[in-house]
Amino acid sequence: MALHRLAPLAAICALTLSAALTAPAQAQVQAHSTATQQRAAEPYCATHKCIALTFDDGPAEYTNDLLKVLKKYKAKATFFLIGNRVQKHPKLAQNIVKGGHEVGNHTWSHKYLTDLEYKAIYSEVKKGQDIIKKTTGKTPVLFRAPGGLINDGVRTIIAKFGMYQIPGTVATQDYIKDYRDVEFLTGRALDIAGQDEVVLMHETVKQTAQSMSEVLKELTAQGYSFVTVSKLLEGQELVPGESYPEQLPLSGD
Ligand SMILES: [Zn+2]
């Protein structure tokens, strides 16, 4: 399959990162302990080439394979889970958290929220939140709307839960059937990868899970640190209900 070189959907990332500070000489470190403490508190991604890989729609049958390859490359990722799938596969959801990854809320049953009344949207979000919390012990602070579809009602509800919207900044578009080829999706992922990008993929797509070994190998060689979305956003002032990183909306599924 020919590899189309598509430009990242959002080339500009609005993350404001402070410039890396040069390492001072040992004597200076001792002389200026206050400055050293400030440097230690600097967000990890201000001084590292970070990328946040995200996997939607699970837990799914490829979750454990994915966790295995992420572990091999010491990569942390963010999984946007569907509530009724967490109910069906509690062990897989727990394995994700045990692996040190972040879990986000992707609603209870993956309905397009903009088709629903306020009360039904609230229920989709709350049921998703409750089952993730009950199953994994973690309360998600990240939310991703199915299809990336949001409106003011969604925004208000997400804010009530103290969550932030994470639509992603680039996508392999593995939801397109014709793209479901390991080599092609590997090329796509490497193509759209960039510093501080939030990459949207699906753990329900076998070829995505199979592509990760090569993708992680190559991106590791390029010096990337694979971090959770919360780690990527560290140091930013976040407003509940708003979308991060700030950028053009990305449609996904
Ligand atoms: Zn989805």
mmCIF file with all atom_site columns, C-alpha atoms and ligand atoms in Angstrom, residues 55-58 80 82 106-107 110 112 144-148 200-202 204 252-253, ligand 1:
data_model
loop_
_atom_site.group_PDB
_atom_site.id
_atom_site.type_symbol
_atom_site.label_atom_id
_atom_site.label_alt_id
_atom_site.label_comp_id
_atom_site.label_asym_id
_atom_site.label_entity_id
_atom_site.label_seq_id
_atom_site.pdbx_PDB_ins_code
_atom_site.Cartn_x
_atom_site.Cartn_y
_atom_site.Cartn_z
_atom_site.occupancy
_atom_site.B_iso_or_equiv
_atom_site.pdbx_formal_charge
_atom_site.auth_seq_id
_atom_site.auth_comp_id
_atom_site.auth_asym_id
_atom_site.auth_atom_id
_atom_site.pdbx_PDB_model_num
ATOM   1  C  CA . PHE A 1 55  ? -5.646  4.441  22.782 1.00 0.00 ? 55  PHE A CA 1
ATOM   2  C  CA . ASP A 1 56  ? -9.427  4.612  22.606 1.00 0.00 ? 56  ASP A CA 1
ATOM   3  C  CA . ASP A 1 57  ? -12.431 2.332  22.916 1.00 0.00 ? 57  ASP A CA 1
ATOM   4  C  CA . GLY A 1 58  ? -11.017 -0.392 25.165 1.00 0.00 ? 58  GLY A CA 1
ATOM   5  C  CA . PHE A 1 80  ? -9.692  6.340  26.977 1.00 0.00 ? 80  PHE A CA 1
ATOM   6  C  CA . ILE A 1 82  ? -15.625 2.874  27.409 1.00 0.00 ? 82  ILE A CA 1
ATOM   7  C  CA . HIS A 1 106 ? -14.674 7.849  26.907 1.00 0.00 ? 106 HIS A CA 1
ATOM   8  C  CA . THR A 1 107 ? -18.328 7.639  28.094 1.00 0.00 ? 107 THR A CA 1
ATOM   9  C  CA . HIS A 1 110 ? -19.791 5.529  23.053 1.00 0.00 ? 110 HIS A CA 1
ATOM   10 C  CA . TYR A 1 112 ? -22.368 10.589 20.018 1.00 0.00 ? 112 TYR A CA 1
ATOM   11 C  CA . ARG A 1 144 ? -12.511 12.263 25.247 1.00 0.00 ? 144 ARG A CA 1
ATOM   12 C  CA . ALA A 1 145 ? -15.875 12.592 23.509 1.00 0.00 ? 145 ALA A CA 1
ATOM   13 C  CA . PRO A 1 146 ? -16.820 9.834  21.025 1.00 0.00 ? 146 PRO A CA 1
ATOM   14 C  CA . GLY A 1 147 ? -16.202 11.153 17.523 1.00 0.00 ? 147 GLY A CA 1
ATOM   15 C  CA . GLY A 1 148 ? -14.722 14.280 19.106 1.00 0.00 ? 148 GLY A CA 1
ATOM   16 C  CA . LEU A 1 200 ? -5.131  9.349  18.768 1.00 0.00 ? 200 LEU A CA 1
ATOM   17 C  CA . MET A 1 201 ? -5.293  5.615  18.035 1.00 0.00 ? 201 MET A CA 1
ATOM   18 C  CA . HIS A 1 202 ? -7.613  2.713  18.907 1.00 0.00 ? 202 HIS A CA 1
ATOM   19 C  CA . THR A 1 204 ? -9.607  -2.115 19.297 1.00 0.00 ? 204 THR A CA 1
ATOM   20 C  CA . GLY A 1 252 ? -11.907 10.937 15.534 1.00 0.00 ? 252 GLY A CA 1
ATOM   21 C  CA . ASP A 1 253 ? -14.015 8.108  16.838 1.00 0.00 ? 253 ASP A CA 1
HETATM 22 ZN ZN . ZN  B 2 .   ? -14.046 6.145  20.484 1.00 0.00 ? 1   ZN  B ZN 1
#
